Short mmCIF file of C-alpha atoms and ligand atoms in Angstrom, two decimals:
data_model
loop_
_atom_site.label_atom_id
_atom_site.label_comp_id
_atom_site.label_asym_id
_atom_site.label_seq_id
_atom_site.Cartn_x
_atom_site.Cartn_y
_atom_site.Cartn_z
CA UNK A 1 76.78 116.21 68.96
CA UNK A 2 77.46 119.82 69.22
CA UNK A 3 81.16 120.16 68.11
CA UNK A 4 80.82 122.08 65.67
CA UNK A 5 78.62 125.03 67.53
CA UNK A 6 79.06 128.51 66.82
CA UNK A 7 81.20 127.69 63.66
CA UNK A 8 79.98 128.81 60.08
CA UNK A 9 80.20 126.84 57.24
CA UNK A 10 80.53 127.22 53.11
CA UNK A 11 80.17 124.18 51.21
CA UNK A 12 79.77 124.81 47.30
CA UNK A 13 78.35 122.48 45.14
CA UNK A 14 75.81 121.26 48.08
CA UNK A 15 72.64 121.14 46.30
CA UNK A 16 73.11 117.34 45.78
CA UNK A 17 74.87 114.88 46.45
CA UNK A 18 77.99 114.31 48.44
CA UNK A 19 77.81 118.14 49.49
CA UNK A 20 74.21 118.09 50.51
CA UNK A 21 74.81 115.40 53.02
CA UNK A 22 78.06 117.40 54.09
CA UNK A 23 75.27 120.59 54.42
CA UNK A 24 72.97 118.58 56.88
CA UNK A 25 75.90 116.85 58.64
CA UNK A 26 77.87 120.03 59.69
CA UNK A 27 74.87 121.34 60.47
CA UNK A 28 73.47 118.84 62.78
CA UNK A 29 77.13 118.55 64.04
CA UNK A 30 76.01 122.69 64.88
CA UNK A 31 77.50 124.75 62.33
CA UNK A 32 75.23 127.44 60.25
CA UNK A 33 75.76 126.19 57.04
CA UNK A 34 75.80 128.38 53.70
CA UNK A 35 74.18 125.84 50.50
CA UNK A 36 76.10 126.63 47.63
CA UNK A 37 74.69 125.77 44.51
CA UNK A 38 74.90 127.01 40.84
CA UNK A 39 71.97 125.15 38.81
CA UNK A 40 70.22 123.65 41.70
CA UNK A 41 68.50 126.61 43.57
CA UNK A 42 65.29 124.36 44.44
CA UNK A 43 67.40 121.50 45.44
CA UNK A 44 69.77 123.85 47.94
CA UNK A 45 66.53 125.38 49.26
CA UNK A 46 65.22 122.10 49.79
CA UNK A 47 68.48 121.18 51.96
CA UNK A 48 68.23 124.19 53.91
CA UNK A 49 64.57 123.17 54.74
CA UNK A 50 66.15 119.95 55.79
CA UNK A 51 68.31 121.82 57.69
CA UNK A 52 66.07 123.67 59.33
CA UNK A 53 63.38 121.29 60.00
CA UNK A 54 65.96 119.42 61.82
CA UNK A 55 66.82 122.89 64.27
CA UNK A 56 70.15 123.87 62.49
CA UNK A 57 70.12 127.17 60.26
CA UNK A 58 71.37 127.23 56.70
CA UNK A 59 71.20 129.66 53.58
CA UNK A 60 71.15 128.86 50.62
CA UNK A 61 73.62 130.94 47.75
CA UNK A 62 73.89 130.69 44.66
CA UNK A 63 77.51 131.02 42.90
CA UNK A 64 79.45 129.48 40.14
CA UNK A 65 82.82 128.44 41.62
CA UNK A 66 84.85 129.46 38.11
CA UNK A 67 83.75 132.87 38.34
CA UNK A 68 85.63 135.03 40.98
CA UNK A 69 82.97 137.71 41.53
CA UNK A 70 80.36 134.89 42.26
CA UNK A 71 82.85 133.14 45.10
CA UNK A 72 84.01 136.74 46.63
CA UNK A 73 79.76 137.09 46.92
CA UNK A 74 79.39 133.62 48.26
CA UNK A 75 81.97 134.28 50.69
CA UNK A 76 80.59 137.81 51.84
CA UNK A 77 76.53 136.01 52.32
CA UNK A 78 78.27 133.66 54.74
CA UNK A 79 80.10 136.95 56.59
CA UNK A 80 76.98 139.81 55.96
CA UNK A 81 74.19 136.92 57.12
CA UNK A 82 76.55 134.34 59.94
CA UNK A 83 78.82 137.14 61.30
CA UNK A 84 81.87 135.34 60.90
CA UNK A 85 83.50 132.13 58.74
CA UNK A 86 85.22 128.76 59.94
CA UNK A 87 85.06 125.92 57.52
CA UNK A 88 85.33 125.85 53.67
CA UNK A 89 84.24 122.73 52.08
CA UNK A 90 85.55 122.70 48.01
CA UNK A 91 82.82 119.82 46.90
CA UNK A 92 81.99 121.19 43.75
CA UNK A 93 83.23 118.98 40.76
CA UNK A 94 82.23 117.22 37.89
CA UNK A 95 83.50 114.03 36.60
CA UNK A 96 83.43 112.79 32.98
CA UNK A 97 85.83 110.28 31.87
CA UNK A 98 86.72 109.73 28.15
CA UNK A 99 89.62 107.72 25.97
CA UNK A 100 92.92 109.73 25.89
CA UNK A 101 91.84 110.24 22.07
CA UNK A 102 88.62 111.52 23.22
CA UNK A 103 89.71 114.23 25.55
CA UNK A 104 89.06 117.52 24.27
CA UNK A 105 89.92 121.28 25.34
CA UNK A 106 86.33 121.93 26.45
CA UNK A 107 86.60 118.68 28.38
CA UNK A 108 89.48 119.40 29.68
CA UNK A 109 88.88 123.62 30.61
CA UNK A 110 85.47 122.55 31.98
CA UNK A 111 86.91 119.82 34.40
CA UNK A 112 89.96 121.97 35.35
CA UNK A 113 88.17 125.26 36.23
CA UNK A 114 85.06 123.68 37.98
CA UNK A 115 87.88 121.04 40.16
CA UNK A 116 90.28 123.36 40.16
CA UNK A 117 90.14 126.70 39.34
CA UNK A 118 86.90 126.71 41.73
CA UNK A 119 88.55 125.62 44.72
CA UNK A 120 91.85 127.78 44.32
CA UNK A 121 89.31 131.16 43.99
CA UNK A 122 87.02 129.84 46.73
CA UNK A 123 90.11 128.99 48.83
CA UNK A 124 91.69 132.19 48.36
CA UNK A 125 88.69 134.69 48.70
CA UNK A 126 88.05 132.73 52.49
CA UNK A 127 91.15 132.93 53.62
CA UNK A 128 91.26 136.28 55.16
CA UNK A 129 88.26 135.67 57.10
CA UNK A 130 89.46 132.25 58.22
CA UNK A 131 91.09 132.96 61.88
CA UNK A 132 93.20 130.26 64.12
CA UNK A 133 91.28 127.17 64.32
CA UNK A 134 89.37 127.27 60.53
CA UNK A 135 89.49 124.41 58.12
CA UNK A 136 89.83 123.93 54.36
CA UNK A 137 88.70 120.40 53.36
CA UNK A 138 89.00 119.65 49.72
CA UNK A 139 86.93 116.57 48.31
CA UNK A 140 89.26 114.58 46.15
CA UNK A 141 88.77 111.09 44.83
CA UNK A 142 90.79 107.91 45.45
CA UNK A 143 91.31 107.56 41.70
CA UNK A 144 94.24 109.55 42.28
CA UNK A 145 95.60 106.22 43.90
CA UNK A 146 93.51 103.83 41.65
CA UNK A 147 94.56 105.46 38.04
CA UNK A 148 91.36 104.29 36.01
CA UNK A 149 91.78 104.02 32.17
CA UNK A 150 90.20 106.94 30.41
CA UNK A 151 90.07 108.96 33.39
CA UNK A 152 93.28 111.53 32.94
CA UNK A 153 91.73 114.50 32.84
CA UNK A 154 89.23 113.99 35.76
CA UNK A 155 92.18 111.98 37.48
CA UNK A 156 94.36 114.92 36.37
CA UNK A 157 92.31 117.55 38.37
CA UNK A 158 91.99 115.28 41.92
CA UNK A 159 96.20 114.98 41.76
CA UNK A 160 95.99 118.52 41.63
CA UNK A 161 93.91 118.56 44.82
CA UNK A 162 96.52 116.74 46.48
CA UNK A 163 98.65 119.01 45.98
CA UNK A 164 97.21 121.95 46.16
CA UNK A 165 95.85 120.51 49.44
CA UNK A 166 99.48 119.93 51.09
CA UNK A 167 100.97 123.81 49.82
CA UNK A 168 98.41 124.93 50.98
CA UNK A 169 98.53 123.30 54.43
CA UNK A 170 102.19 125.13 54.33
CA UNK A 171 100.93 128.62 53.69
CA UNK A 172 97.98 128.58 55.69
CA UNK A 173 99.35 126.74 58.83
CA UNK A 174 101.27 129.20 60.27
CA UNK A 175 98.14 131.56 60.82
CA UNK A 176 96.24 128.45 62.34
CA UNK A 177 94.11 127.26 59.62
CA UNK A 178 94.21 123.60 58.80
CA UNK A 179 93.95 122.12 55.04
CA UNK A 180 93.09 118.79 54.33
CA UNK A 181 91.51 116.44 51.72
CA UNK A 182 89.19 113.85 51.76
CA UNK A 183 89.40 111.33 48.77
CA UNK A 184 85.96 109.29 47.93
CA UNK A 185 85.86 106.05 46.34
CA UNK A 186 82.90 105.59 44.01
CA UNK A 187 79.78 107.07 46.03
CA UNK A 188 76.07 106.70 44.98
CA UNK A 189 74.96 110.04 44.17
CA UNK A 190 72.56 112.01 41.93
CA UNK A 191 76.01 112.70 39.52
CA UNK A 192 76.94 108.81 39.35
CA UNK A 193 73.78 108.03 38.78
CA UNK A 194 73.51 110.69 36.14
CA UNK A 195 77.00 109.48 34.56
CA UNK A 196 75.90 105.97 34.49
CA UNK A 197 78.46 104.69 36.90
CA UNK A 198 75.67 103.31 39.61
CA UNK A 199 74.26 100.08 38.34
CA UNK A 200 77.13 99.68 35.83
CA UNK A 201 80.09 97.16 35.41
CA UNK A 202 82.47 100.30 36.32
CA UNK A 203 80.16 99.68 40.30
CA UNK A 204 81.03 96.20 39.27
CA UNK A 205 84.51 96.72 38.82
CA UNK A 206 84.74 98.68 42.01
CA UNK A 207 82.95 96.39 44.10
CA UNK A 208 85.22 93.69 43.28
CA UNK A 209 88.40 96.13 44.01
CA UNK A 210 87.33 97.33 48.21
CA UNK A 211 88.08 95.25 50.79
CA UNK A 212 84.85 96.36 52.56
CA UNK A 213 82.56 95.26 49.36
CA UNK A 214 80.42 98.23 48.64
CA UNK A 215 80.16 101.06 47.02
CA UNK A 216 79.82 104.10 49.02
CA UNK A 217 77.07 106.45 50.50
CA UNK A 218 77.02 109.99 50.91
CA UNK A 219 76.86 109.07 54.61
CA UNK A 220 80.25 107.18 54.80
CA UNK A 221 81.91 110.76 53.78
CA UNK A 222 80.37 113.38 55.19
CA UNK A 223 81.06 112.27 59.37
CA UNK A 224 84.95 112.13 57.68
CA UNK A 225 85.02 116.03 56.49
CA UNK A 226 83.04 117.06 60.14
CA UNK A 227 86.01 115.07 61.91
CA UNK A 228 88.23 117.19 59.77
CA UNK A 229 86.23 120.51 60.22
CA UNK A 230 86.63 119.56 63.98
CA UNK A 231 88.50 120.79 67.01
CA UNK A 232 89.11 116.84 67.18
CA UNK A 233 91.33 117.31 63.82
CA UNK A 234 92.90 119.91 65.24
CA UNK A 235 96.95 118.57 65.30
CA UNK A 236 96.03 117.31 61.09
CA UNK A 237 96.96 119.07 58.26
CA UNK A 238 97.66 118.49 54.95
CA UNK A 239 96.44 115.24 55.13
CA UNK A 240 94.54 113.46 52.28
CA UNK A 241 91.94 110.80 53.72
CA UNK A 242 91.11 107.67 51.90
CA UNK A 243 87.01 107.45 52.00
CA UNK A 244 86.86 104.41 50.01
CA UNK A 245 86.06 101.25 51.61
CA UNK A 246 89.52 100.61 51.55
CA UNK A 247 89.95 100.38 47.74
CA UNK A 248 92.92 102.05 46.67
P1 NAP B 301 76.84 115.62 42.02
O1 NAP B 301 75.84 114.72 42.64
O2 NAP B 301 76.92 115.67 40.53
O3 NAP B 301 76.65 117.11 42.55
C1 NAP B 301 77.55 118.07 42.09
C2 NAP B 301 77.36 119.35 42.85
O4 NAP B 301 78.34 120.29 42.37
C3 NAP B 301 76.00 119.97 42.61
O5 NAP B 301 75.53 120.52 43.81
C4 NAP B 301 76.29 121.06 41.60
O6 NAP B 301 75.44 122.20 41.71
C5 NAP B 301 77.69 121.48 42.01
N1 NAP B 301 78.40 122.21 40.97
C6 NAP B 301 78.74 121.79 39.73
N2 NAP B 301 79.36 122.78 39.06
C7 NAP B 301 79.39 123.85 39.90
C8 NAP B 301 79.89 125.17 39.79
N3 NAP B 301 80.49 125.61 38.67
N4 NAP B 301 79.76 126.00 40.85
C9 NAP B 301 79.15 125.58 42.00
N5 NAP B 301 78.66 124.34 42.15
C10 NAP B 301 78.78 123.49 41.11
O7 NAP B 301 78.33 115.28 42.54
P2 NAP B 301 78.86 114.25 43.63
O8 NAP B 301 78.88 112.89 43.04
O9 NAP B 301 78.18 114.47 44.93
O10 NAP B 301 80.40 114.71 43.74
C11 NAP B 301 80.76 115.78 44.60
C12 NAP B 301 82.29 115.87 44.69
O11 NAP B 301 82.81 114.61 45.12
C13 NAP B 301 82.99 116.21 43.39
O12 NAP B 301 84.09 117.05 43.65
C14 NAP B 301 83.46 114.84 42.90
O13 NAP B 301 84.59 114.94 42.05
C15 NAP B 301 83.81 114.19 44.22
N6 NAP B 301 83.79 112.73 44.18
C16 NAP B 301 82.64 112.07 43.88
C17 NAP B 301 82.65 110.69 43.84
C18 NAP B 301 81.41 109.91 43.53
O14 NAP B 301 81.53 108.73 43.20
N7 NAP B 301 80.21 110.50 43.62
C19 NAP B 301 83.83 109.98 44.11
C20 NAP B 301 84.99 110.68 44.40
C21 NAP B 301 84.97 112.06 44.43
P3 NAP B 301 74.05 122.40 40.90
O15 NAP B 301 73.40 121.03 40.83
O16 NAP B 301 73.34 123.39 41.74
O17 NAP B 301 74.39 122.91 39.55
#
């Protein structure tokens, strides 16, 4: 599939995980691809080899997504090395959840700014290069619709998405650009596993909850943010997908 040729690509936070996969699928889908990372320079070099291996091109830059200097460089590799920009992937996010008692400022700051801070500064330092036809997709979560316990500041930061998500879909539609969200349920990945969440009651818990029985993979999301990086998504905007196996 080649639906994506001649398009260029930033996804941050695409060393691992969720945004790796995103990486190799917009890739294969044709899009040069810029790896963000911040920690995981090996890891987004070793997606870009993927990448490459396969017959796509990819860089990979490094940039913390909090720091404005860092995204207006990230933004300017894709530009100075691809020629041009199309599709912004936010991906980047962290997730810890703690008891309302629990919840510090540190937890909170470091949530907020990486969730949101990070995609409002990458947003805003693309958006002059984005012409008619470019895409914002901003990966949310479905707890936004679940509501776990002990999950308001992570849950706090996705509701922000949202919202973010559908002004921005006002501002930016009227010079062609498209801004939509796609909302993961719980998704095996090097993070949950990290956090605990894979193998735990909480998979239990959301096992029990989707209609389809699982939890997910990184491939059930990526083939929804190429759909929405698409010419095929072209008449949606500030939409926010459910990616969840149904559970909601
Ligand atoms: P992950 O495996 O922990 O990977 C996180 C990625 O974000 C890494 O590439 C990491 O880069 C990057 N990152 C962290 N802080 C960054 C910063 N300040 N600047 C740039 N990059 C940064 O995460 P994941 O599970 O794939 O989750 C990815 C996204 O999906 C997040 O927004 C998360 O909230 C959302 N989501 C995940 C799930 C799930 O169950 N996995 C469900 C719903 C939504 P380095 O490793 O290079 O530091």
């Amino acid at each position: 599939m080649s639906r994506l040729k001649d398009r260029v690509a930033i996804v941050t936070g695409a060393s691992k995980g969720i945004g790796a996969e995103i990486a190799r699928r917009l890739a294969a889908e044709g899009a040069k691809v810029v790896v963000n990372y911040a920690s995981g320079k090996r890891d987004a070099e070793t997606v870009v080899a993927a990448i490459e291996a396969a017959g796509g091109e990819a860089l990979a830059v490094g940039a913390d997504v909090t720091n404005r200097d860092q995204v207006e460089s990230l933004v300017k590799a894709a530009i100075d090395y691809f020629g041009r920009l199309d599709i912004v992937v936010n991906n980047a996010g962290i997730y810890q959840f703690a008891k309302i008692e629990e919840t510090t400022e540190a937890l909170y700051r470091q949530q907020f700014d990486i969730n949101v801070l990070g995609p409002l500064l990458v947003a805003g330092a693309a958006a002059p290069h984005l012409g008619k036809g470019g895409s914002i997709i901003n990966i949310s979560s479905n707890v936004t619709r679940v509501l776990p316990a002990e999950s308001a500041v992570y849950t706090g930061t996705k509701g922000a998405i949202d919202a973010i998500t559908g002004v921005l879909s006002r501002e930016l539609g009227p010079r062609g650009i498209r801004v939509n969200a796609v909302s993961p349920g719980l998704v095996e990945t090097e993070g949950t596993h990290a956090a605990g969440a894979v193998g735990s009651d909480f998979q239990a818990w959301n096992e029990a909850r989707t209609p389809l029985g699982r939890i997910g993979q990184v491939q059930d999301i990526a083939p929804i943010v190429a759909f929405l990086a698409s010419d095929d998504a072209g008449w949606v905007t500030g939409e926010v997908i459910l990616g969840s196996g149904g559970m909601r």
